[in-house]
Coordinates of C-alpha atoms in Angstrom, one line a residue:
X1 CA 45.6 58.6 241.8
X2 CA 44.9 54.9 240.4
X3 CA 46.0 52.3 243.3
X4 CA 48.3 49.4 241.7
X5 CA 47.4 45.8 242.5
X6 CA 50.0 44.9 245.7
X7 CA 51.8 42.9 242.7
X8 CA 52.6 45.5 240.6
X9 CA 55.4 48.4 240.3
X10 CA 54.7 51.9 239.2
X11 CA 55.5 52.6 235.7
X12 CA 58.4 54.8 235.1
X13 CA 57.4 59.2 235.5
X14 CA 58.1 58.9 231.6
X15 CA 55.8 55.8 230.8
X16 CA 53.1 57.6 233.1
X17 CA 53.4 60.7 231.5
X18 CA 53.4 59.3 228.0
X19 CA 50.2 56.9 228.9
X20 CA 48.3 59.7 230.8
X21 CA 48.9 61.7 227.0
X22 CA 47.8 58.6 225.2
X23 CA 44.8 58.8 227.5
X24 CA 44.2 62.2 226.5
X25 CA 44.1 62.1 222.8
X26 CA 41.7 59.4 223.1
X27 CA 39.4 60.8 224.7
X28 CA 39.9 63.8 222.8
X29 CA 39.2 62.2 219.2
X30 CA 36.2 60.1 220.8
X31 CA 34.9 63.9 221.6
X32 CA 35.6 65.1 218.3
X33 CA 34.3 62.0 216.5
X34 CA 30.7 62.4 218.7
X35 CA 30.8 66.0 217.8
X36 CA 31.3 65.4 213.7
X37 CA 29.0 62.1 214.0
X38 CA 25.4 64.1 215.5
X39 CA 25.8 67.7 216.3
X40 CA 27.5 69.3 213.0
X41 CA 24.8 68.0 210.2
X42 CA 22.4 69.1 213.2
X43 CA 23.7 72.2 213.1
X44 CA 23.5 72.5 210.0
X45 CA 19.8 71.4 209.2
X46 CA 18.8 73.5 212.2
X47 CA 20.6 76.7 210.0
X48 CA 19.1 76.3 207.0
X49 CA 15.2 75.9 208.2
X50 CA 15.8 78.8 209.9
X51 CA 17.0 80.3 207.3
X52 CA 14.3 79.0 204.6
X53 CA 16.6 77.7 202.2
X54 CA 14.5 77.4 199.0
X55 CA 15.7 73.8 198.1
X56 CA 15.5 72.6 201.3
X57 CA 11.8 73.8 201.7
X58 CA 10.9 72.5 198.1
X59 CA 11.8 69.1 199.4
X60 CA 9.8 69.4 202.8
X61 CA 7.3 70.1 200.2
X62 CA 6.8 67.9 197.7
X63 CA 7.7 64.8 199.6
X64 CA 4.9 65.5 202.2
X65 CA 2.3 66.1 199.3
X66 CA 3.5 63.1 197.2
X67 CA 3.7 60.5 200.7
X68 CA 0.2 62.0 201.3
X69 CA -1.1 61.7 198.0
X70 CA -0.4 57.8 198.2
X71 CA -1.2 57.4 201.6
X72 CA -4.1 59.4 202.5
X73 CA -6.7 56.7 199.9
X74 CA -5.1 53.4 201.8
X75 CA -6.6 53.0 204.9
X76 CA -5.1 49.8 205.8
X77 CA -1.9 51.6 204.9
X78 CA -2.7 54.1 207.3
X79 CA -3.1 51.1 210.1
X80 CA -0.1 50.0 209.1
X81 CA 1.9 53.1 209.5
X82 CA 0.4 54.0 212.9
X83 CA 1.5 51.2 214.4
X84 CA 5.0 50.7 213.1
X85 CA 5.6 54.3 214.1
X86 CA 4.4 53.4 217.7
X87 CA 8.6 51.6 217.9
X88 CA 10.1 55.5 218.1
X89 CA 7.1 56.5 220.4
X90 CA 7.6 57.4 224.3
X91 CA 5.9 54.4 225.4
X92 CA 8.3 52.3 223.5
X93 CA 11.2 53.8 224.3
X94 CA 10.4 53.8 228.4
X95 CA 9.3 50.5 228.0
X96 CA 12.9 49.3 226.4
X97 CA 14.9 51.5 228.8
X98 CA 13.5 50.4 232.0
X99 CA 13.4 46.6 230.4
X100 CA 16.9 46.8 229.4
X101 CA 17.9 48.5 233.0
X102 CA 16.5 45.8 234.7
X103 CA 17.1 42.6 232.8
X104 CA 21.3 44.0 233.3
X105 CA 21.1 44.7 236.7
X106 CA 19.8 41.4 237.4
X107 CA 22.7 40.1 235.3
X108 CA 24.9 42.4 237.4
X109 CA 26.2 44.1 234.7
X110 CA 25.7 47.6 236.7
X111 CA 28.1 49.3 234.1
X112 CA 26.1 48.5 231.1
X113 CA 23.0 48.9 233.2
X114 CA 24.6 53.0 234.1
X115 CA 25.1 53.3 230.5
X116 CA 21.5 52.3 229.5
X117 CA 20.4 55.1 232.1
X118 CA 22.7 58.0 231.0
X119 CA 21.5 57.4 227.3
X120 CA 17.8 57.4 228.4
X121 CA 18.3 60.2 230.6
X122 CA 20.1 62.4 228.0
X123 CA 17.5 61.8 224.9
X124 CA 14.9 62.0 227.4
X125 CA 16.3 65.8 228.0
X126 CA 17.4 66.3 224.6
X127 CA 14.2 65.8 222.3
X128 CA 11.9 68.4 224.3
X129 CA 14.9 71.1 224.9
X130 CA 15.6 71.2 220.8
X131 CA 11.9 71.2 220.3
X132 CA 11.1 74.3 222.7
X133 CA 14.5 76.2 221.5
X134 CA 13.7 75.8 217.6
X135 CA 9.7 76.0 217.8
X136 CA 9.1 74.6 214.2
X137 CA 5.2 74.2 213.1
X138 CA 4.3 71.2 212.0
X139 CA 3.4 70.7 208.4
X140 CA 0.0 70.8 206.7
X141 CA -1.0 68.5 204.3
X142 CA -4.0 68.0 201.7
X143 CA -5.7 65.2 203.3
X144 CA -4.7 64.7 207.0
X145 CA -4.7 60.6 208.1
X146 CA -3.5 61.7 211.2
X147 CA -3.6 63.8 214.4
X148 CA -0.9 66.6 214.5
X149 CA 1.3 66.5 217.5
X150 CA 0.8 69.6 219.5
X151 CA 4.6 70.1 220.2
X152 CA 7.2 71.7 217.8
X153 CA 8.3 70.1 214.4
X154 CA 11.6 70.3 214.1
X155 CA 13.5 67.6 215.2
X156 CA 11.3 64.7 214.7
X157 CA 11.2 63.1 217.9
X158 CA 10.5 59.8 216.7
X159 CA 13.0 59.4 214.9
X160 CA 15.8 60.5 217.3
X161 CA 13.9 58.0 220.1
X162 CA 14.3 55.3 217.4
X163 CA 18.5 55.8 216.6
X164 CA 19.0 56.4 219.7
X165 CA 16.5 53.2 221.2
X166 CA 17.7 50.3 219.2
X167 CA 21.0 51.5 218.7
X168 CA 21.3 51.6 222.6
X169 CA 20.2 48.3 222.3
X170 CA 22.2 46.8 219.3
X171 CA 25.6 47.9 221.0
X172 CA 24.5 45.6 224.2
X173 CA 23.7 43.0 222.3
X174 CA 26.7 43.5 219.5
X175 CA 29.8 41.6 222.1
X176 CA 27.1 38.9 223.4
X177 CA 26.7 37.7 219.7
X178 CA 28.9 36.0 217.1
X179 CA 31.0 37.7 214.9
X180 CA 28.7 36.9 212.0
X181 CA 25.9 38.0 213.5
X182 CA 26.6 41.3 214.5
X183 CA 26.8 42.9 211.2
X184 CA 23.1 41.9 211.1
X185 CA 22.6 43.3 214.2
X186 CA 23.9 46.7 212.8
X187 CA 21.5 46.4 210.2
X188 CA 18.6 45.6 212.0
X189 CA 18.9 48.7 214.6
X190 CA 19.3 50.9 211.2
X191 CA 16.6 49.6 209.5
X192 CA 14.3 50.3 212.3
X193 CA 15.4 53.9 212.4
X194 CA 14.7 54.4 208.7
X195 CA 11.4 53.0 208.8
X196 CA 10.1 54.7 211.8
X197 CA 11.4 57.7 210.1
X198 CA 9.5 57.0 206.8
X199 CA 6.8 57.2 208.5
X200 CA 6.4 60.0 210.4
X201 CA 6.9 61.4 206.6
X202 CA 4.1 59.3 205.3
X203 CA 1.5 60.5 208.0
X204 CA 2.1 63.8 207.2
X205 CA 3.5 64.7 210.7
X206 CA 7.2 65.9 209.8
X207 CA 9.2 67.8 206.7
X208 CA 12.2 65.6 206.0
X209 CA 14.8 68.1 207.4
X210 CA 12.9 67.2 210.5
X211 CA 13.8 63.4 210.2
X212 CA 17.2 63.8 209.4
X213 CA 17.8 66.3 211.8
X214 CA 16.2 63.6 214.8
X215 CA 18.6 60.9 213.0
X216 CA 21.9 63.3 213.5
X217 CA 20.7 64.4 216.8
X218 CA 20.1 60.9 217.8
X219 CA 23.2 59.2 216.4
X220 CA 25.1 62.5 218.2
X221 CA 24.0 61.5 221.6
X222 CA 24.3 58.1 221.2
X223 CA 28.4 58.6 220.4
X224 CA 28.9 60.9 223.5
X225 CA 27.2 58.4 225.4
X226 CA 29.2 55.6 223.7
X227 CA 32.4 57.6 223.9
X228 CA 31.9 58.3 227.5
X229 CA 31.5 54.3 228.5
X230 CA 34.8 53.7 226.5
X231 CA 36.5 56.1 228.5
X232 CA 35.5 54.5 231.7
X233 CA 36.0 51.4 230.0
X234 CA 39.6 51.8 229.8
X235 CA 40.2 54.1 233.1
X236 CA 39.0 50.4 234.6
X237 CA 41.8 48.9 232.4
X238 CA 39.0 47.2 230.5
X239 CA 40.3 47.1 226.6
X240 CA 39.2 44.8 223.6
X241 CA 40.3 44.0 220.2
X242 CA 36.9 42.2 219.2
X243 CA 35.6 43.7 215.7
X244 CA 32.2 46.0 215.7
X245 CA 32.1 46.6 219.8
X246 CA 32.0 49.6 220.3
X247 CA 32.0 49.4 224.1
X248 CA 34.9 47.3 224.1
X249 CA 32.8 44.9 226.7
X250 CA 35.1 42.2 227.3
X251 CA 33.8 38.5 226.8
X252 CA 33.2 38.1 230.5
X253 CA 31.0 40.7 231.1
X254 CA 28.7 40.7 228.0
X255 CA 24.6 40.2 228.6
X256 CA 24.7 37.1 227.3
X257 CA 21.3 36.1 226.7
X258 CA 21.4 32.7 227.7
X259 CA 23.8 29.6 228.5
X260 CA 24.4 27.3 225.6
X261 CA 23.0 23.3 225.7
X262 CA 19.6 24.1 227.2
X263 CA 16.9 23.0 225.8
X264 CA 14.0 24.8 224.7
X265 CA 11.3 22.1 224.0
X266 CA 11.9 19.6 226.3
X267 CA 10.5 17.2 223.8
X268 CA 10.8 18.9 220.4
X269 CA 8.3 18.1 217.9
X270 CA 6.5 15.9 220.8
X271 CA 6.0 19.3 223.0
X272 CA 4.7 20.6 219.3
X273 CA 2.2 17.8 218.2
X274 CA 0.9 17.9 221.9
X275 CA 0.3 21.5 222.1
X276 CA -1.5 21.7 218.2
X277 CA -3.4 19.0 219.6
X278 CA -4.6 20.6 222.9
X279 CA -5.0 23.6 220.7
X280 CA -7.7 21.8 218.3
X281 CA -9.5 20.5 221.1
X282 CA -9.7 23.7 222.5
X283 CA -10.9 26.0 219.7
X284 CA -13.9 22.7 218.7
X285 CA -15.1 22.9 222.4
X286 CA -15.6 26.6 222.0
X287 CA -16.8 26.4 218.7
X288 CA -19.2 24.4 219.4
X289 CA -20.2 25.7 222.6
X290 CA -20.9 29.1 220.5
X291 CA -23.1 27.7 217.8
X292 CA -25.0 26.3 220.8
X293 CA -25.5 29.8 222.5
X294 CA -26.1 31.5 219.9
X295 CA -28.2 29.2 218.1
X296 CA -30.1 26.2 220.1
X297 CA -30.4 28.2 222.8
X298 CA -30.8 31.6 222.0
X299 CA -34.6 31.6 223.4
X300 CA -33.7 29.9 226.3
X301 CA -32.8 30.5 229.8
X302 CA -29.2 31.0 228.9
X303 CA -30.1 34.0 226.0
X304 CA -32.5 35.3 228.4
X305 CA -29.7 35.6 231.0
X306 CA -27.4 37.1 228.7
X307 CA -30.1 40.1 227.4
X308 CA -30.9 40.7 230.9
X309 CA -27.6 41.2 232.2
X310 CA -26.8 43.3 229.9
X311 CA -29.9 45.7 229.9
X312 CA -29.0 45.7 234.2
X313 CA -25.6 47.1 233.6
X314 CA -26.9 49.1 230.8
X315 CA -29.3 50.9 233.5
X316 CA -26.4 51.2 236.4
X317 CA -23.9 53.3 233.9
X318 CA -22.6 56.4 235.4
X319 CA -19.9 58.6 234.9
X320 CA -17.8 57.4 237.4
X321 CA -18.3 53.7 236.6
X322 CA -17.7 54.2 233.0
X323 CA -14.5 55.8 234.0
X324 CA -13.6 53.0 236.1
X325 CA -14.5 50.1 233.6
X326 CA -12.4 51.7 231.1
X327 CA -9.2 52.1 232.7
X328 CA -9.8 48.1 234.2
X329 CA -10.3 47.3 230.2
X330 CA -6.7 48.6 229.5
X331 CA -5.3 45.9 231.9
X332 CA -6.0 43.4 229.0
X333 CA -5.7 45.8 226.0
X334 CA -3.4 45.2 223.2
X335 CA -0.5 47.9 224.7
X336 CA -0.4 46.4 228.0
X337 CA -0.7 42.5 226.8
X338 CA 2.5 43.6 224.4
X339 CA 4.0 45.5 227.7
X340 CA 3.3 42.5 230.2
X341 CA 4.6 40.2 228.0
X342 CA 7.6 41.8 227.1
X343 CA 8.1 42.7 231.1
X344 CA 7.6 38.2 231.9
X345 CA 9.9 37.5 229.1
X346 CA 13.0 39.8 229.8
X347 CA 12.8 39.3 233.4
X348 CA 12.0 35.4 233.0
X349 CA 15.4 35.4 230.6
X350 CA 17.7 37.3 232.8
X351 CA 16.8 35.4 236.0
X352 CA 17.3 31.4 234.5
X353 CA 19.5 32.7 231.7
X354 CA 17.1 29.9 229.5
X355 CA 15.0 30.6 226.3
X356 CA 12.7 28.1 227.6
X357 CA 10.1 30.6 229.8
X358 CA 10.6 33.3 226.8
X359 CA 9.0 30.2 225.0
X360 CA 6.2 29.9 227.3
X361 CA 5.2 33.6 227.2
X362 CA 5.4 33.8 223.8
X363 CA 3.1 30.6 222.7
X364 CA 0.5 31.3 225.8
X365 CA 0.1 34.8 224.0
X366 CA 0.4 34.3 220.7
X367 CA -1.5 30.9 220.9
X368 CA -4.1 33.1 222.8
X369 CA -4.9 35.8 219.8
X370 CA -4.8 32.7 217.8
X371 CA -7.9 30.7 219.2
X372 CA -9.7 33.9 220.0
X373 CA -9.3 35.1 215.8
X374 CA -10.0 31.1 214.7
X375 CA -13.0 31.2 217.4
X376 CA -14.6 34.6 216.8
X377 CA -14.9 34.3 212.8
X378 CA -16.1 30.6 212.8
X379 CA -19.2 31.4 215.7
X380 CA -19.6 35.0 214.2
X381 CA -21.8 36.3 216.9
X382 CA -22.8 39.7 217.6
X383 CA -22.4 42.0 219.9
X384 CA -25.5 43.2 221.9
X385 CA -27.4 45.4 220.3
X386 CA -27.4 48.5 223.1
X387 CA -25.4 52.0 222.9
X388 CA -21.8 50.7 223.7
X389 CA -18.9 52.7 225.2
X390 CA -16.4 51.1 222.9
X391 CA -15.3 52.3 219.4
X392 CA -13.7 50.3 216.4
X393 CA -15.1 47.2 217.3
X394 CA -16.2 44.6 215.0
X395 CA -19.5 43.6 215.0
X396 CA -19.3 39.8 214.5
X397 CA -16.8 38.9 217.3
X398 CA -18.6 38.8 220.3
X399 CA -17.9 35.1 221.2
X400 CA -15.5 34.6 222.9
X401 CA -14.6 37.8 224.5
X402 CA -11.1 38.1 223.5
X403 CA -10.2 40.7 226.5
X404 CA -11.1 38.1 229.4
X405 CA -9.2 35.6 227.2
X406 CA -6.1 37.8 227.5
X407 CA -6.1 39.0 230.6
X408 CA -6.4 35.0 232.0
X409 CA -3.3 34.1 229.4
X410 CA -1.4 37.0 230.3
X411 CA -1.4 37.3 234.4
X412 CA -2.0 33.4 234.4
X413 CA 1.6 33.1 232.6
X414 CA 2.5 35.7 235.2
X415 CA 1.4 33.2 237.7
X416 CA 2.7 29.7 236.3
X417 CA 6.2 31.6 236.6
X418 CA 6.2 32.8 239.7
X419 CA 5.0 29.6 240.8
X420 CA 7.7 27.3 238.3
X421 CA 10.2 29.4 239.5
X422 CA 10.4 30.7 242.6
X423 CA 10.8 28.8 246.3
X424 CA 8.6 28.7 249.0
X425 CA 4.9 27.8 250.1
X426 CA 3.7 31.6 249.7
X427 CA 4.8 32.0 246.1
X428 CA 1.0 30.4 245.2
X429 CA -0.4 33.9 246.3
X430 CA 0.5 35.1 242.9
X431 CA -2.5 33.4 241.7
X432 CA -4.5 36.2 243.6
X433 CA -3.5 38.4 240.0
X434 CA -5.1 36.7 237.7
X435 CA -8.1 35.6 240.2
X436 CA -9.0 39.4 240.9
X437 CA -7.9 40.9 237.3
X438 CA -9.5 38.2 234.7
X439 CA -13.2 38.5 236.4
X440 CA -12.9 42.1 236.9
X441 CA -11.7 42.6 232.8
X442 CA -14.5 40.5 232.2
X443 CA -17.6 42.9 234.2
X444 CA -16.0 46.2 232.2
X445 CA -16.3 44.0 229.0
X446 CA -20.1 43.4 229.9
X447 CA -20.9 47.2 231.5
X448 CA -19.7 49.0 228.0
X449 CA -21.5 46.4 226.0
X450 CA -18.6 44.5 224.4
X451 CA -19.9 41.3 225.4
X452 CA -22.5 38.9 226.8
X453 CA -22.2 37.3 230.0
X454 CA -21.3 34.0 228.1
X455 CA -19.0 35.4 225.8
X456 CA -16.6 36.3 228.8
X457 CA -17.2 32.8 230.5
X458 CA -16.0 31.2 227.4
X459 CA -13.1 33.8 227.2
X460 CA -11.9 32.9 230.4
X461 CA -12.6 29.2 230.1
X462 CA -10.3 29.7 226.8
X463 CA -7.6 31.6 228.5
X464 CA -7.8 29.4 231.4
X465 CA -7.2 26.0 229.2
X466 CA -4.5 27.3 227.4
X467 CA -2.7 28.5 229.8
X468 CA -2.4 25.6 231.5
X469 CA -1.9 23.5 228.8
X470 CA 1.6 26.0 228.2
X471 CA 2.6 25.4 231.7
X472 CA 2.1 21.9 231.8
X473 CA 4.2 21.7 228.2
X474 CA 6.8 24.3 228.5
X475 CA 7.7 25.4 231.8
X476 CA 9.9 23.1 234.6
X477 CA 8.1 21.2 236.9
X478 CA 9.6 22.2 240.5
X479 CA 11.2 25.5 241.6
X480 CA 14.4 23.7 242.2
X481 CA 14.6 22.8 238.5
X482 CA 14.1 26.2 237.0
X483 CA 17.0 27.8 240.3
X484 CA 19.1 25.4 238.0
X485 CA 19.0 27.5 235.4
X486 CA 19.0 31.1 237.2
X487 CA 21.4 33.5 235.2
X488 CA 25.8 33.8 235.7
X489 CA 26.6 36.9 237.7
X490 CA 29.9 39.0 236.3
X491 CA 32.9 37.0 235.5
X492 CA 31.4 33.5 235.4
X493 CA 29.8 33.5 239.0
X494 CA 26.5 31.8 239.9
X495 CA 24.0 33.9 241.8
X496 CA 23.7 32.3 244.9
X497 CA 19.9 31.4 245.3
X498 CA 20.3 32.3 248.6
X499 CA 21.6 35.1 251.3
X500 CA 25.1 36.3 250.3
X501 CA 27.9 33.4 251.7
X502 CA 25.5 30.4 251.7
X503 CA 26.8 27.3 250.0
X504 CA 25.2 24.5 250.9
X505 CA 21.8 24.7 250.0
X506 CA 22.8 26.7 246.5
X507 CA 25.5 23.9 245.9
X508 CA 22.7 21.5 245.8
X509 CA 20.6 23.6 243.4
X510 CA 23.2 23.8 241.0
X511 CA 23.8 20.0 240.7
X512 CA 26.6 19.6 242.9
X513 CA 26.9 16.3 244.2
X514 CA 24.6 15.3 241.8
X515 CA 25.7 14.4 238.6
X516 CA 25.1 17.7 237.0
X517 CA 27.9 20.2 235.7
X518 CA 27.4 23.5 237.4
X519 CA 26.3 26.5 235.2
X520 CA 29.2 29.1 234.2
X521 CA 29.4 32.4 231.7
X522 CA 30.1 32.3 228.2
X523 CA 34.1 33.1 228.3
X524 CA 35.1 32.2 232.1
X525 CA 37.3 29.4 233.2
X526 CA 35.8 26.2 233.7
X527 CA 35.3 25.3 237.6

């Protein structure tokens, strides 16, 4: 039984027995409405490729030949396709789980944080049970453009990770955003779904009854896990009237990305001009310093010292070094520079509840791949001319190495955080990250025969410059300025910087006694 607050008086036997009914049928028709929403037209689909229905193969058919037809003479197409349909992938949809467990448990919002899990946990069970039970062979097309998954067809797993994924993630965001907006959101989280699904068509991977059936599946588990939250949603007494929540979240407790009135730039078009400037300077230095090297001194001491490195590390390859260098090249590959970043951004945003170190990753990135592509094609060197353990490389874009430069942006951001935002004299130990990973990226670079000696000096002196140049631009300039920004717990309270009943020194940090209006949630009662 429910306890009532000391204030209250228990309903009438008649008003309890007629609310516990109304509880019910609620949860009854949210049952029924999952079942109709997902399981039926699965059900249904499931029946009739089991049963070869003629129409329904004839469409399998002919859109897989037709998709392939188009698709099979585009390579770029191809490119293109492979990587969209990386969003409804496994690595995708861990990586948005786990990011979207942790950035609400940081927020304290442990009940949107349970429902995040159950839905992960349920599609993670789902997808490989339906495969194994229905044991569907994958199609086969004309002119294969890609490799054929070696578990069953039917559903498309894909496409069930991708309904289920970002709609997950568009009913979080749905009651932290205005009423205008969330239509959009609706939009986006179903345009995502059909695209991902288009593709696994296109690449000749799945019939159509197999996408559809992942969409149903998807959208099935998605309403039981939806259905579920409402229910405990209103056992808590927690009820909304807002239009497209689904959750019924009330304002108080949405993941509200971040507090309104801080700004971004702390300068605006200043910060802007400043960091195109510090940009140019940078990609001329290396330019220059390239045409140099490979040029002027090309028969000198410094192109001797580059040829004769890499003929020594061409004669201490072994199996279990090559193994090694490859797996240390993934720390700055293109998955885990998307991953990292990702990771620094969500967790920078739920901690100080401020756009402004999403900013920061995002241009020391970004601005990264940007003077590496601007770089490369100008100096146009290439790569050295020894058996290489890499693949799919191109040959002109030696200088600078662009993995060294990423892995010094990437776990130097890491860093610069850390050290803008947290408190206390051994938060500078992060910098032993990008110290041991950044050299160690750059050896595995030289040992497969990626790069010259040089061309990972000047991707770390690259990296190194612009990542410091973001810092200096876009991050806060003491720890106790970026604590003023740290993220509103559940119903409008402030984390307290420090150990649970501390005032005093977290007072201070939040501007108390000093001018500054302390920091509350969207929806709560001023202080």
């Amino acid at each position: 039984m429910n306890r009532l607050p000391p204030h209250a008086s228990a309903p009438p036997p008649e008003q309890e027995r007629t609310a516990g009914m109304g509880r019910f049928g609620s949860r009854a028709a949210l049952g029924l409405v999952a079942l109709l929403v997902g399981a039926v037209p699965f059900l249904l689909l499931m029946l009739l490729v089991q049963a070869n229905w003629s129409p329904l193969a004839s469409l399998d058919g002919e859109v897989g030949a037709e998709l392939n037809a188009v698709v099979s003479g585009n390579p770029t197409l191809v490119g293109v396709l492979r990587g969209v349909t990386d969003l409804g992938g496994n690595g995708a949809a861990i990586l948005v789980f786990t990011l979207t467990t942790v950035f609400l448990l940081i927020r304290g919002r442990r009940r949107l944080a349970a429902f995040a899990v159950a839905t992960g946990v349920g599609l993670a069970v789902l997808v490989p049970v339906t495969k194994a039970l229905i044991g569907r062979a994958r199609p086969v097309v004309e002119s294969p453009v890609s490799d054929i998954p070696s578990n069953a067809s039917f559903p498309s797993g894909h496409a069930m990770v991708s309904v289920v994924t970002f709609g997950m993630l568009a009913l979080l965001v749905l009651p932290a955003v205005r009423r205008r907006a969330r239509p959009w959101v609706v939009v986006a989280a179903v345009l995502v779904a059909l695209v991902v699904g288009f593709t696994r068509l296109a690449l000749g991977v799945h019939f159509v009854s197999d996408v559809l059936a992942g969409w149903f599946l998807g959208a099935g588990l998605l309403a039981v896990t939806t259905a579920a939250f409402r229910v405990w949603q209103h056992h808590l007494g927690h009820r909304t009237a807002e239009p497209l929540d689904p959750l019924e979240v009330e304002a108080r407790d949405a993941p509200h990305l971040a507090l309104p009135g801080r700004r971004v730039l702390p300068d605006g078009r200043r910060t802007v001009l400043a960091l195109l400037g510090w940009a140019t300077a940078i990609a001329v230095t290396l330019i220059v310093l390239g045409l140099l090297v490979t040029g002027a001194l090309t028969d000198t001491v410094v192109g001797r010292f580059d040829r004769a490195v890499v003929r020594t590390f061409l004669e201490w390859r072994g199996e279990t070094l090559t193994d090694v260098a490859t797996l240390v090249g993934t720390l700055s590959g293109t998955r885990m520079v998307i991953a990292v970043s990702l990771t620094l951004a969500v967790v920078a945003l739920a901690v100080t509840a401020s756009w402004r170190p999403v900013v920061f990753v995002l241009v020391s990135v970004l601005g990264e791949v940007g003077l590496y592509v601007v770089v490369s094609r100008l100096v146009d060197r290439v790569r050295p001319t020894v058996l290489d353990l890499t693949s799919g490389l191109p040959t002109g874009a030696s200088w600078p190495s662009g993995h060294s430069a990423a892995a010094v942006a990437i776990y130097g951001a890491l860093a610069a955080l850390v050290i803008a935002c947290a408190r206390g004299r051994r938060r500078r130990l992060v910098l032993v990250v990008p110290v041991l990973i950044a050299p160690a990226v750059s050896l595995s670079r030289i040992y497969t025969a990626a790069h010259y000696p040089t061309d990972v000096l000047a991707g770390m002196l690259l990296g190194t410059a612009w990542v410091l140049v973001c810092a200096h631009y876009l991050l806060p300039g003491s720890p106790s300025r970026c604590a003023t920004r740290r993220a509103p717990g559940p119903a409008g309270r402030t984390p307290c910087p420090d150990r649970p009943g501390s005032r005093s020194r977290g007072a201070r940090q939040l501007g108390h006694g000093s001018g500054r209006v302390p920091i509350r949630a969207a929806g709560s009662p001023p202080a």
